[in-house]
Short mmCIF file of C-alpha atoms in Angstrom, two decimals:
data_model
loop_
_atom_site.label_atom_id
_atom_site.label_comp_id
_atom_site.label_asym_id
_atom_site.label_seq_id
_atom_site.Cartn_x
_atom_site.Cartn_y
_atom_site.Cartn_z
CA MET A 1 34.06 43.50 -36.32
CA THR A 2 34.19 42.20 -32.84
CA SER A 3 35.08 38.39 -32.24
CA GLU A 4 32.78 36.25 -29.79
CA PRO A 5 34.34 36.07 -26.50
CA VAL A 6 36.14 32.73 -25.74
CA SER A 7 34.58 30.04 -23.75
CA TYR A 8 36.55 26.89 -22.49
CA ARG A 9 36.51 23.70 -20.54
CA LEU A 10 37.49 23.40 -17.01
CA CYS A 11 37.96 20.22 -15.30
CA SER A 12 38.24 19.39 -11.59
CA LEU A 13 37.64 16.46 -9.09
CA ARG A 14 34.72 16.35 -6.91
CA GLU A 15 35.27 18.14 -3.50
CA ASP A 16 35.23 14.96 -1.56
CA VAL A 17 37.87 13.29 -3.45
CA MET A 18 41.38 12.85 -1.69
CA VAL A 19 44.58 12.26 -3.92
CA GLU A 20 47.42 10.51 -2.11
CA VAL A 21 50.66 9.75 -3.92
CA ASP A 22 52.92 7.12 -2.45
CA GLY A 23 56.47 8.15 -1.52
CA GLY A 24 57.95 6.21 -4.23
CA GLY A 25 55.66 7.25 -6.85
CA ASP A 26 54.46 3.74 -7.65
CA PHE A 27 51.00 4.56 -7.46
CA ILE A 28 48.28 7.30 -6.92
CA MET A 29 45.49 6.42 -4.39
CA LEU A 30 42.03 8.42 -4.85
CA THR A 31 39.58 8.09 -1.95
CA THR A 32 36.21 8.79 -3.40
CA HIS A 33 32.69 9.00 -2.65
CA TRP A 34 32.40 5.58 -4.59
CA GLY A 35 35.19 3.94 -3.00
CA ASP A 36 39.06 3.98 -3.44
CA ALA A 37 40.73 4.01 -6.89
CA THR A 38 44.21 3.33 -7.47
CA ILE A 39 46.47 4.31 -10.55
CA ALA A 40 49.65 2.00 -10.78
CA GLN A 41 52.73 3.46 -12.16
CA PRO A 42 51.31 6.96 -13.03
CA THR A 43 53.45 9.26 -15.12
CA GLU A 44 54.46 12.71 -14.06
CA ALA A 45 51.76 14.15 -16.28
CA VAL A 46 49.05 12.01 -14.75
CA ARG A 47 50.28 12.78 -11.18
CA GLU A 48 50.49 16.45 -12.09
CA SER A 49 47.00 16.78 -13.64
CA LEU A 50 45.23 14.86 -10.81
CA GLU A 51 47.05 17.01 -8.14
CA ARG A 52 46.11 20.29 -9.92
CA MET A 53 42.23 19.21 -10.52
CA SER A 54 41.99 18.34 -6.92
CA LEU A 55 42.82 21.96 -6.03
CA GLY A 56 39.83 23.29 -8.14
CA PRO A 57 38.82 23.90 -11.85
CA VAL A 58 41.76 24.16 -14.33
CA ARG A 59 41.60 24.66 -18.04
CA LEU A 60 41.59 21.32 -19.79
CA ASP A 61 43.91 22.75 -22.37
CA ASN A 62 46.61 23.50 -19.46
CA VAL A 63 46.25 19.88 -18.02
CA LEU A 64 46.65 17.99 -21.06
CA PRO A 65 50.34 17.56 -22.07
CA ARG A 66 51.44 18.35 -25.42
CA ASP A 67 53.19 15.07 -26.22
CA PRO A 68 50.48 13.04 -28.10
CA ALA A 69 51.24 9.74 -26.07
CA GLU A 70 51.11 11.46 -22.74
CA ARG A 71 48.00 13.42 -23.77
CA ARG A 72 46.12 10.14 -24.46
CA ARG A 73 47.28 8.59 -21.24
CA VAL A 74 46.01 11.46 -19.20
CA GLU A 75 42.57 11.30 -21.32
CA ARG A 76 42.31 7.66 -20.42
CA VAL A 77 42.93 8.18 -16.79
CA LEU A 78 40.28 11.11 -16.84
CA GLU A 79 37.78 8.78 -18.69
CA LEU A 80 38.38 5.96 -16.18
CA LEU A 81 37.64 8.58 -13.43
CA ASN A 82 34.48 10.09 -14.99
CA GLY A 83 32.46 9.39 -11.91
CA VAL A 84 34.42 11.94 -9.81
CA VAL A 85 35.50 14.36 -12.63
CA VAL A 86 33.48 17.66 -12.80
CA HIS A 87 33.34 19.35 -16.02
CA SER A 88 32.76 23.24 -16.06
CA LEU A 89 32.48 25.65 -18.67
CA GLY A 90 34.45 28.63 -18.32
CA HIS A 91 34.28 32.16 -20.04
CA GLU A 92 37.05 34.54 -20.44
CA GLU A 93 34.79 37.53 -19.38
CA MET A 94 33.77 35.74 -16.20
CA SER A 95 35.74 35.20 -13.17
CA GLY A 96 34.29 31.88 -12.45
CA PRO A 97 32.50 28.89 -14.35
CA VAL A 98 29.33 29.47 -16.14
CA LEU A 99 27.93 26.14 -15.03
CA SER A 100 29.49 22.82 -13.70
CA ALA A 101 28.24 19.06 -14.46
CA VAL A 102 29.00 17.29 -11.15
CA PRO A 103 29.02 13.15 -11.26
CA ILE A 104 26.40 11.90 -8.85
CA ALA A 105 26.98 8.03 -9.80
CA ARG A 106 29.87 5.81 -10.12
CA ARG A 107 28.91 5.07 -13.73
CA ALA A 108 28.67 8.77 -14.98
CA ARG A 109 29.97 9.57 -18.41
CA PHE A 110 30.41 13.11 -19.79
CA ILE A 111 30.72 13.40 -23.87
CA LEU A 112 30.00 16.80 -25.28
CA PRO A 113 27.96 16.39 -28.58
CA LYS A 114 28.06 18.45 -31.69
CA ILE A 115 24.56 19.99 -32.13
CA GLU A 116 23.50 21.12 -35.65
CA ARG A 117 21.79 24.56 -36.04
CA HIS A 118 18.60 23.06 -37.40
CA ARG A 119 18.20 20.14 -34.76
CA PRO A 120 15.13 20.59 -32.45
CA ILE A 121 16.17 20.60 -28.66
CA LYS A 122 14.15 20.44 -25.56
CA LEU A 123 14.62 20.34 -21.65
CA SER A 124 13.65 16.70 -20.47
CA LYS A 125 10.36 16.60 -18.71
CA PHE A 126 12.03 14.94 -15.95
CA ALA A 127 14.51 17.83 -15.31
CA ALA A 128 13.78 19.88 -12.23
CA MET A 129 15.49 23.27 -11.07
CA ARG A 130 15.96 24.05 -7.31
CA ALA A 131 18.01 26.43 -5.08
CA SER A 132 20.84 24.75 -3.38
CA GLU A 133 23.70 26.56 -1.16
CA GLY A 134 22.70 29.91 -2.89
CA GLU A 135 22.87 28.65 -6.58
CA LEU A 136 20.45 26.88 -8.84
CA VAL A 137 20.88 23.35 -9.45
CA LEU A 138 19.24 21.21 -12.32
CA GLU A 139 18.66 17.55 -11.63
CA SER A 140 17.00 14.67 -13.36
CA PRO A 141 16.26 11.27 -12.00
CA LEU A 142 17.46 9.89 -15.61
CA ALA A 143 20.82 11.78 -15.27
CA ARG A 144 24.13 10.92 -13.66
CA HIS A 145 25.12 14.29 -13.30
CA ARG A 146 23.98 17.23 -11.28
CA LEU A 147 24.39 20.49 -13.04
CA ILE A 148 25.09 23.66 -10.98
CA LEU A 149 24.14 27.03 -12.96
CA HIS A 150 26.60 29.52 -11.54
CA ARG A 151 25.69 32.35 -13.84
CA PRO A 152 22.18 33.91 -14.69
CA ILE A 153 22.96 33.22 -18.50
CA ALA A 154 22.87 29.42 -17.69
CA SER A 155 19.66 29.50 -16.16
CA GLN A 156 18.23 31.93 -18.63
CA VAL A 157 18.92 29.24 -21.20
CA VAL A 158 17.48 26.29 -19.31
CA THR A 159 14.17 28.26 -18.84
CA LEU A 160 13.97 29.14 -22.66
CA LEU A 161 14.31 25.38 -23.22
CA GLY A 162 10.85 24.60 -21.75
CA ARG A 163 9.62 24.03 -25.27
CA ALA A 164 11.22 22.69 -28.28
CA THR A 165 13.52 25.19 -30.22
CA VAL A 166 16.64 25.48 -32.34
CA LEU A 167 20.04 27.08 -31.35
CA PRO A 168 19.50 30.16 -33.49
CA ASP A 169 16.25 30.95 -31.91
CA LEU A 170 17.42 30.13 -28.66
CA ALA A 171 20.32 32.49 -29.06
CA ALA A 172 18.10 35.34 -30.21
CA ALA A 173 15.53 34.80 -27.32
CA ALA A 174 18.46 34.89 -24.81
CA ASN A 175 20.04 37.70 -26.29
CA LEU A 176 23.38 35.85 -26.33
CA GLY A 177 25.90 34.81 -29.05
CA LEU A 178 25.26 31.72 -30.79
CA PRO A 179 28.56 29.99 -30.05
CA MET A 180 28.03 30.74 -26.24
CA VAL A 181 24.47 29.24 -26.34
CA ARG A 182 25.91 26.19 -28.27
CA GLU A 183 28.32 25.52 -25.38
CA ILE A 184 25.84 25.77 -22.70
CA VAL A 185 23.41 23.54 -24.62
CA SER A 186 25.92 21.07 -25.28
CA TYR A 187 26.79 20.65 -21.38
CA LEU A 188 23.03 20.35 -20.86
CA VAL A 189 22.89 17.43 -23.19
CA ALA A 190 25.98 15.80 -22.23
CA ALA A 191 24.68 15.89 -18.68
CA GLY A 192 21.42 14.28 -19.48
CA MET A 193 19.09 17.48 -19.04
CA VAL A 194 18.30 18.34 -22.63
CA LEU A 195 17.09 16.18 -25.65
CA ILE A 196 17.99 16.42 -29.19
CA GLY A 197 14.88 15.77 -31.38
CA ILE A 198 14.40 14.03 -34.74
CA GLY A 199 13.17 16.43 -37.41
CA ASP A 200 13.79 19.68 -38.77
CA SER A 201 10.86 21.71 -37.24
CA PRO A 202 10.55 22.05 -33.28
CA THR A 203 6.60 22.04 -33.74
CA SER A 204 6.73 18.65 -35.26
CA ALA A 205 10.18 17.15 -33.75
CA ARG A 206 9.98 13.90 -31.93
CA PHE A 207 11.95 13.13 -28.62
CA ALA A 208 13.08 9.86 -27.46
CA GLU A 209 11.74 10.17 -24.03
CA ASP A 210 8.17 11.33 -25.25
CA ASN A 211 7.35 7.72 -26.41
CA ASP A 212 9.97 5.63 -24.48
CA PRO A 213 7.78 2.60 -23.12
CA LEU A 214 10.21 2.28 -20.32
CA LEU A 215 9.61 5.71 -19.01
CA ALA A 216 5.86 5.54 -19.79
CA PRO A 217 4.88 4.32 -16.43
CA TRP A 218 6.64 7.13 -14.37
CA THR A 219 5.71 10.46 -13.53
CA HIS A 220 8.48 13.01 -12.62
CA HIS A 221 8.03 13.14 -9.01
CA GLU A 222 7.62 9.26 -8.69
CA LEU A 223 10.84 8.40 -10.67
CA LEU A 224 12.78 11.22 -8.86
CA PHE A 225 11.51 9.74 -5.40
CA HIS A 226 12.59 6.30 -6.53
CA SER A 227 15.91 7.27 -7.59
CA ARG A 228 16.88 9.23 -4.40
CA SER A 229 15.40 6.78 -2.28
CA ARG A 230 18.07 3.94 -3.32
CA ILE A 231 21.75 4.21 -3.56
CA GLY A 232 23.38 4.06 -6.98
CA ARG A 233 21.91 7.37 -8.95
CA HIS A 234 22.70 10.05 -6.51
CA ASP A 235 25.37 11.12 -3.97
CA ASN A 236 22.94 12.39 -1.16
CA PRO A 237 24.11 11.39 2.40
CA LEU A 238 22.41 8.46 3.68
CA GLY A 239 22.06 7.30 7.32
CA ALA A 240 22.75 8.99 10.70
CA MET A 241 24.47 12.48 10.85
CA PRO A 242 25.96 13.73 14.07
CA SER A 243 24.09 17.02 13.93
CA ASP A 244 20.91 15.31 13.65
CA MET A 245 21.26 12.83 16.31
CA ARG A 246 20.56 15.40 18.96
CA GLN A 247 17.14 15.66 17.55
CA ILE A 248 16.12 12.25 18.83
CA GLN A 249 14.73 13.44 22.10
CA VAL A 250 12.45 15.94 20.14
CA ALA A 251 10.55 12.64 18.92
CA PRO A 252 9.83 10.62 21.94
CA ALA A 253 9.25 6.86 21.58
CA VAL A 254 5.64 7.12 22.08
CA LYS A 255 3.58 10.26 21.18
CA PRO A 256 2.22 12.11 24.32
CA VAL A 257 -1.38 11.24 24.94
CA PRO A 258 -3.72 14.31 23.74
CA ASP A 259 -6.24 15.78 25.72
CA GLY A 260 -9.73 14.49 25.50
CA PRO A 261 -11.95 11.63 26.98
CA ARG A 262 -10.11 8.47 27.35
CA PHE A 263 -11.53 4.94 26.47
CA PRO A 264 -9.46 2.07 27.58
CA LEU A 265 -9.58 -0.89 25.20
CA TYR A 266 -10.23 -4.71 25.54
CA ARG A 267 -6.94 -6.73 26.10
CA PRO A 268 -7.25 -10.33 25.10
CA THR A 269 -4.86 -13.13 26.75
CA LEU A 270 -2.62 -14.96 24.04
CA ALA A 271 -3.92 -18.31 25.28
CA GLU A 272 -7.47 -17.10 24.19
CA LEU A 273 -6.11 -16.08 20.85
CA ALA A 274 -4.35 -19.50 20.17
CA ALA A 275 -7.41 -21.45 21.01
CA MET A 276 -9.76 -19.27 18.81
CA ASP A 277 -7.56 -18.58 15.79
CA PRO A 278 -7.79 -20.33 12.48
CA PRO A 279 -4.71 -22.14 11.04
CA PHE A 280 -2.08 -19.49 9.69
CA THR A 281 -2.26 -21.01 6.40
CA GLU A 282 -6.00 -20.46 6.23
CA VAL A 283 -5.75 -17.00 7.24
CA ILE A 284 -3.05 -16.32 4.55
CA GLU A 285 -5.42 -17.74 1.82
CA ALA A 286 -8.46 -16.04 3.05
CA ASN A 287 -6.53 -12.82 3.44
CA ARG A 288 -7.89 -10.17 0.95
CA ALA A 289 -9.25 -6.65 0.69
CA ILE A 290 -13.15 -6.44 1.25
CA ARG A 291 -14.95 -3.52 -0.09
CA ASP A 292 -18.52 -4.68 1.14
CA PHE A 293 -19.33 -3.07 4.50
CA SER A 294 -22.92 -3.86 4.52
CA ALA A 295 -22.21 -7.04 7.01
CA GLY A 296 -22.36 -4.92 10.14
CA ASP A 297 -20.35 -2.97 12.42
CA PRO A 298 -17.44 -4.07 14.46
CA THR A 299 -17.63 -3.73 18.32
CA GLN A 300 -15.36 -1.80 20.62
CA GLN A 301 -13.78 -4.99 21.99
CA GLN A 302 -13.14 -6.32 18.38
CA LEU A 303 -11.49 -3.07 17.75
CA GLY A 304 -9.42 -3.39 20.95
CA GLU A 305 -8.48 -6.98 20.12
CA LEU A 306 -7.23 -5.68 16.65
CA LEU A 307 -5.10 -2.98 17.98
CA PHE A 308 -3.81 -5.07 20.68
CA ARG A 309 -2.69 -7.65 18.56
CA ALA A 310 -1.04 -5.57 15.81
CA ALA A 311 -0.11 -2.40 17.21
CA ARG A 312 0.49 -2.16 21.00
CA VAL A 313 3.71 -1.48 22.76
CA ARG A 314 4.97 -4.90 24.25
CA SER A 315 8.05 -3.25 25.85
CA MET A 316 10.28 -0.28 26.06
CA THR A 317 13.97 -0.26 26.13
CA GLN A 318 16.85 2.39 26.48
CA VAL A 319 19.55 2.09 24.02
CA GLY A 320 22.71 4.12 23.15
CA GLN A 321 24.99 5.98 25.43
CA ASP A 322 25.17 9.48 27.11
CA ASP A 323 23.63 12.20 24.85
CA LEU A 324 22.77 9.67 22.47
CA SER A 325 20.74 7.52 24.81
CA TYR A 326 17.12 7.01 23.57
CA LEU A 327 14.18 4.67 24.22
CA VAL A 328 12.86 2.10 21.57
CA THR A 329 9.87 0.12 21.73
CA ASP A 330 8.70 -3.33 20.73
CA ARG A 331 5.50 -3.97 18.94
CA PRO A 332 3.97 -6.87 17.06
CA TYR A 333 5.09 -5.51 13.48
CA PRO A 334 8.53 -5.07 12.49
CA SER A 335 10.41 -1.46 12.17
CA VAL A 336 13.83 -0.58 11.25
CA ALA A 337 16.03 -0.09 14.53
CA ASP A 338 12.88 -0.41 16.55
CA ARG A 339 12.02 3.50 15.73
CA TYR A 340 8.37 3.02 15.39
CA GLU A 341 7.64 6.25 13.97
CA LEU A 342 3.99 5.48 13.15
CA ASP A 343 0.77 6.44 15.03
CA LEU A 344 -2.62 5.32 14.44
CA TYR A 345 -5.83 7.51 14.57
CA VAL A 346 -9.29 5.74 14.41
CA THR A 347 -12.38 7.49 12.77
CA VAL A 348 -15.31 5.85 13.98
CA ASN A 349 -18.47 5.85 11.78
CA SER A 350 -20.39 3.19 13.52
CA CYS A 351 -18.81 0.69 16.12
CA ALA A 352 -20.75 -0.63 19.13
CA GLY A 353 -19.49 0.65 22.52
CA LEU A 354 -17.99 3.81 20.96
CA SER A 355 -19.57 7.06 19.95
CA ARG A 356 -18.95 8.58 16.48
CA GLY A 357 -15.71 10.60 16.44
CA ILE A 358 -12.03 10.72 15.70
CA TYR A 359 -9.86 9.14 18.21
CA HIS A 360 -5.95 8.83 18.83
CA TYR A 361 -4.72 5.43 19.68
CA ASP A 362 -2.05 5.33 22.67
CA PRO A 363 -0.28 2.01 22.07
CA GLN A 364 1.46 1.93 25.43
CA GLY A 365 -1.62 2.25 27.44
CA HIS A 366 -3.81 0.77 24.92
CA ALA A 367 -6.51 3.25 24.88
CA LEU A 368 -8.22 5.54 22.60
CA THR A 369 -8.75 9.40 23.24
CA LEU A 370 -11.58 11.00 21.51
CA ILE A 371 -9.82 14.30 19.79
CA ASN A 372 -12.56 15.51 17.26
CA ARG A 373 -16.40 15.34 17.36
CA SER A 374 -16.48 17.41 13.91
CA GLU A 375 -19.00 15.86 11.76
CA THR A 376 -17.61 17.73 8.65
CA GLU A 377 -14.13 16.41 9.08
CA LEU A 378 -15.38 12.90 10.11
CA ALA A 379 -17.46 12.61 6.87
CA GLU A 380 -14.65 13.93 4.65
CA LEU A 381 -12.37 11.22 6.03
CA LEU A 382 -15.00 8.50 5.54
CA ASP A 383 -15.92 9.60 2.15
CA VAL A 384 -12.43 9.59 0.80
CA ALA A 385 -12.07 6.12 2.23
CA MET A 386 -15.05 4.99 0.60
CA VAL A 387 -13.74 6.29 -2.65
CA ALA A 388 -10.45 4.83 -2.15
CA ALA A 389 -11.87 1.46 -1.28
CA GLY A 390 -14.15 1.56 -4.29
CA SER A 391 -17.10 0.78 -2.04
CA ARG A 392 -20.54 2.08 -2.12
CA GLN A 393 -20.73 2.44 1.73
CA ARG A 394 -18.63 4.69 4.23
CA PRO A 395 -16.55 2.15 6.23
CA PRO A 396 -17.71 1.51 9.86
CA VAL A 397 -14.18 2.10 11.03
CA LEU A 398 -11.13 3.96 9.32
CA ILE A 399 -7.61 3.54 10.73
CA THR A 400 -5.35 6.26 9.45
CA MET A 401 -1.31 5.95 10.17
CA THR A 402 0.77 9.00 10.43
CA ALA A 403 4.34 9.29 10.73
CA ARG A 404 6.28 11.54 13.04
CA MET A 405 9.31 12.20 10.71
CA ALA A 406 11.78 13.50 13.28
CA ARG A 407 11.50 10.25 15.11
CA PHE A 408 13.14 8.21 11.99
CA ALA A 409 14.98 10.80 9.81
CA CYS A 410 17.38 11.84 12.60
CA SER A 411 19.16 8.39 11.89
CA TYR A 412 18.12 7.50 8.37
CA GLY A 413 18.40 10.75 6.51
CA GLY A 414 17.97 10.45 2.71
CA ILE A 415 16.01 7.23 2.86
CA ALA A 416 13.67 8.03 5.93
CA TYR A 417 10.50 8.66 4.01
CA SER A 418 10.74 5.55 1.72
CA THR A 419 11.59 3.49 4.80
CA VAL A 420 8.31 4.96 6.42
CA LEU A 421 6.26 3.93 3.51
CA GLU A 422 7.58 0.25 3.91
CA HIS A 423 6.64 0.45 7.46
CA VAL A 424 3.29 1.48 6.30
CA GLY A 425 2.84 -1.68 4.16
CA VAL A 426 4.20 -3.97 7.00
CA LEU A 427 1.58 -2.46 9.46
CA GLN A 428 -1.33 -2.71 6.76
CA GLN A 429 -0.47 -6.28 6.19
CA THR A 430 -0.44 -7.00 9.96
CA LEU A 431 -3.68 -5.46 10.58
CA HIS A 432 -5.01 -7.28 7.49
CA LEU A 433 -3.93 -10.56 8.65
CA VAL A 434 -5.49 -10.21 12.19
CA ALA A 435 -8.46 -8.57 10.91
CA THR A 436 -9.00 -11.66 8.62
CA ALA A 437 -8.48 -14.26 11.50
CA MET A 438 -10.86 -12.32 13.80
CA GLY A 439 -13.50 -12.45 11.02
CA LEU A 440 -13.45 -8.73 10.26
CA ALA A 441 -13.44 -7.17 6.76
CA PRO A 442 -10.04 -5.14 6.23
CA CYS A 443 -9.28 -3.02 3.16
CA ALA A 444 -5.95 -1.31 2.85
CA LEU A 445 -6.39 1.99 0.88
CA ALA A 446 -4.29 3.34 -1.78
CA PHE A 447 -4.54 6.83 -0.93
CA GLY A 448 -5.83 9.32 1.44
CA ASP A 449 -6.22 13.16 1.78
CA SER A 450 -3.33 14.58 3.88
CA GLU A 451 -4.93 18.11 4.33
CA ILE A 452 -8.22 16.55 5.67
CA ALA A 453 -6.16 14.30 7.86
CA SER A 454 -3.70 17.12 9.26
CA ASP A 455 -7.05 19.22 10.23
CA ALA A 456 -8.92 16.40 11.63
CA PHE A 457 -6.20 14.75 13.78
CA LEU A 458 -5.07 18.33 15.00
CA ILE A 459 -1.19 17.38 13.83
CA ASP A 460 1.37 19.76 12.76
CA TRP A 461 2.23 19.23 8.91
CA PRO A 462 4.94 18.17 8.00
CA ALA A 463 6.12 17.29 11.59
CA GLU A 464 3.56 14.72 11.40
CA VAL A 465 1.99 13.62 8.16
CA SER A 466 -0.53 11.03 7.24
CA VAL A 467 0.87 8.13 5.36
CA GLY A 468 -1.51 5.11 5.06
CA GLU A 469 -5.15 4.08 5.83
CA ILE A 470 -7.16 0.75 6.21
CA ALA A 471 -10.90 0.63 6.15
CA LEU A 472 -12.42 -1.78 8.56
CA GLY A 473 -15.91 -3.59 8.70
CA VAL A 474 -17.29 -6.95 9.51
CA ARG A 475 -16.44 -9.93 7.17
CA PRO A 476 -19.70 -10.99 5.20
CA GLU A 477 -20.98 -14.45 6.06
CA VAL A 478 -19.95 -15.91 2.74
CA ASP A 479 -16.36 -15.10 3.40
CA SER A 480 -16.15 -16.45 6.82
CA LEU A 481 -13.59 -18.59 8.08
CA LYS A 482 -14.32 -21.98 9.77
CA LYS A 483 -12.29 -21.83 13.05
CA ASN A 484 -10.55 -25.16 14.53
CA ARG A 485 -11.37 -27.20 11.48
CA PRO A 486 -9.93 -30.76 11.88
CA LEU A 487 -6.56 -31.66 10.61
CA GLU A 488 -6.85 -32.81 7.02
CA MET A 489 -3.21 -32.84 5.73
CA PRO A 490 -0.63 -35.34 7.26
CA CYS A 491 2.41 -33.95 9.03
CA PHE A 492 5.62 -33.45 7.30
CA THR A 493 9.32 -32.55 8.50
CA ASP A 494 11.06 -29.41 7.57
CA THR A 495 14.68 -30.78 7.50
CA LYS A 496 16.11 -27.20 7.27
CA ARG A 497 14.74 -26.27 10.59
CA HIS A 498 14.35 -29.91 12.02
CA VAL A 499 11.00 -29.20 13.57
CA LYS A 500 7.58 -30.81 13.06
CA VAL A 501 5.25 -28.62 11.05
CA THR A 502 1.59 -29.09 10.60
CA ASP A 503 -1.14 -26.86 9.17
CA LYS A 504 -2.25 -25.95 12.63
CA LEU A 505 -0.59 -23.37 14.62
CA LEU A 506 1.98 -24.85 17.04
CA TYR A 507 1.64 -23.28 20.42
#
């Protein structure tokens, strides 16, 4: 009778950890992804263990000293450093690890569970497998570890856990020994990728995440997107990367004007606007989504005023030096680092002074360019907008925002797209407020169709992608604002800013 090949635990430090021992041996400094960690008065066993682990995976049995007191001290240090300790599963018949659990959060904890033969097990519905640097990686927004599946047997076990099962059945399906399968699954559970259910039958087992009220509002992709767009639960690089900075010139500050008939737009004067606008507080209070587009159609002049006030380029500035020099713009709505990666496309259903069609807005020249006359694509865009608005009519005008990702991702990798969506909200709000002050009917939309938009706007997906929409009509008379209303409330003094404030706009 042959015995089951032996598996064993391996430990190492993350590849980005630097271990420095001071000359007198009074402390050890670890420079990590999460910051510096200092171990004061380390013993020889602690120092040797950390130095060996910094060189690569070592057997845990070989790292831990025989003396019980020293062993506990080393174990305590490794526990405190859980956020940088990589736990791998080794096998005597393989030259390298079967899998590795890499911590991706400061508060990562790794405790191997004991799994009973009859307990149901199942892959988390939030776990996802992908390729990375020639290996398969298992990730979950709920987990503080990333699992690297070095060997096919590890990925084979993962794929068989798509439905609830038990260890003996899993081992038989994978054609592997039960001890090996148990070890692999224990690492998957410790890393937060596999759940242990309640009950004796896989078909009737209950798993914690299935009825967790905290997880109920989240889908897999939305929670993953959230976890990766904020620091804390991942170790992905954030911010500018030198190799990407050279791509800035590929994405100019203002998109080149496309070919097509060009229509200059009305440019109001700021003095006219100051005299005409209702008080800002009144605009704020009246601002809401209006889904009734039956009151009429906006005019080309109104559309020109709206885009001028909300989205035009006010100025351009050269920033940076030498090869990293590039242009930034100033516009009426804020954008991180003045990148302004958003472009506007105007789909006209009915607008006095403009023919039906799909236009690109040039924020620098403040003009529209007719790029598409397709009735089919125009109708598709307007129908999606009608549904998104919850309206019974197609909107007279639809403004769609697109993002040129190379303009922004080169300096804000890792959080680029989440920041783009924040910019969409800022621009939607700016358009909403200006439209409200003008007596128009704005309605920011929750969704749009990226496939239709790509075809209709003649853009190259995913270099440029549609990211937001706002429908536009004329405000019904019942919702109209009374402009230049008399002052009804007394003035008061804002002591923090030491300026006099009224409910009228100050010019």
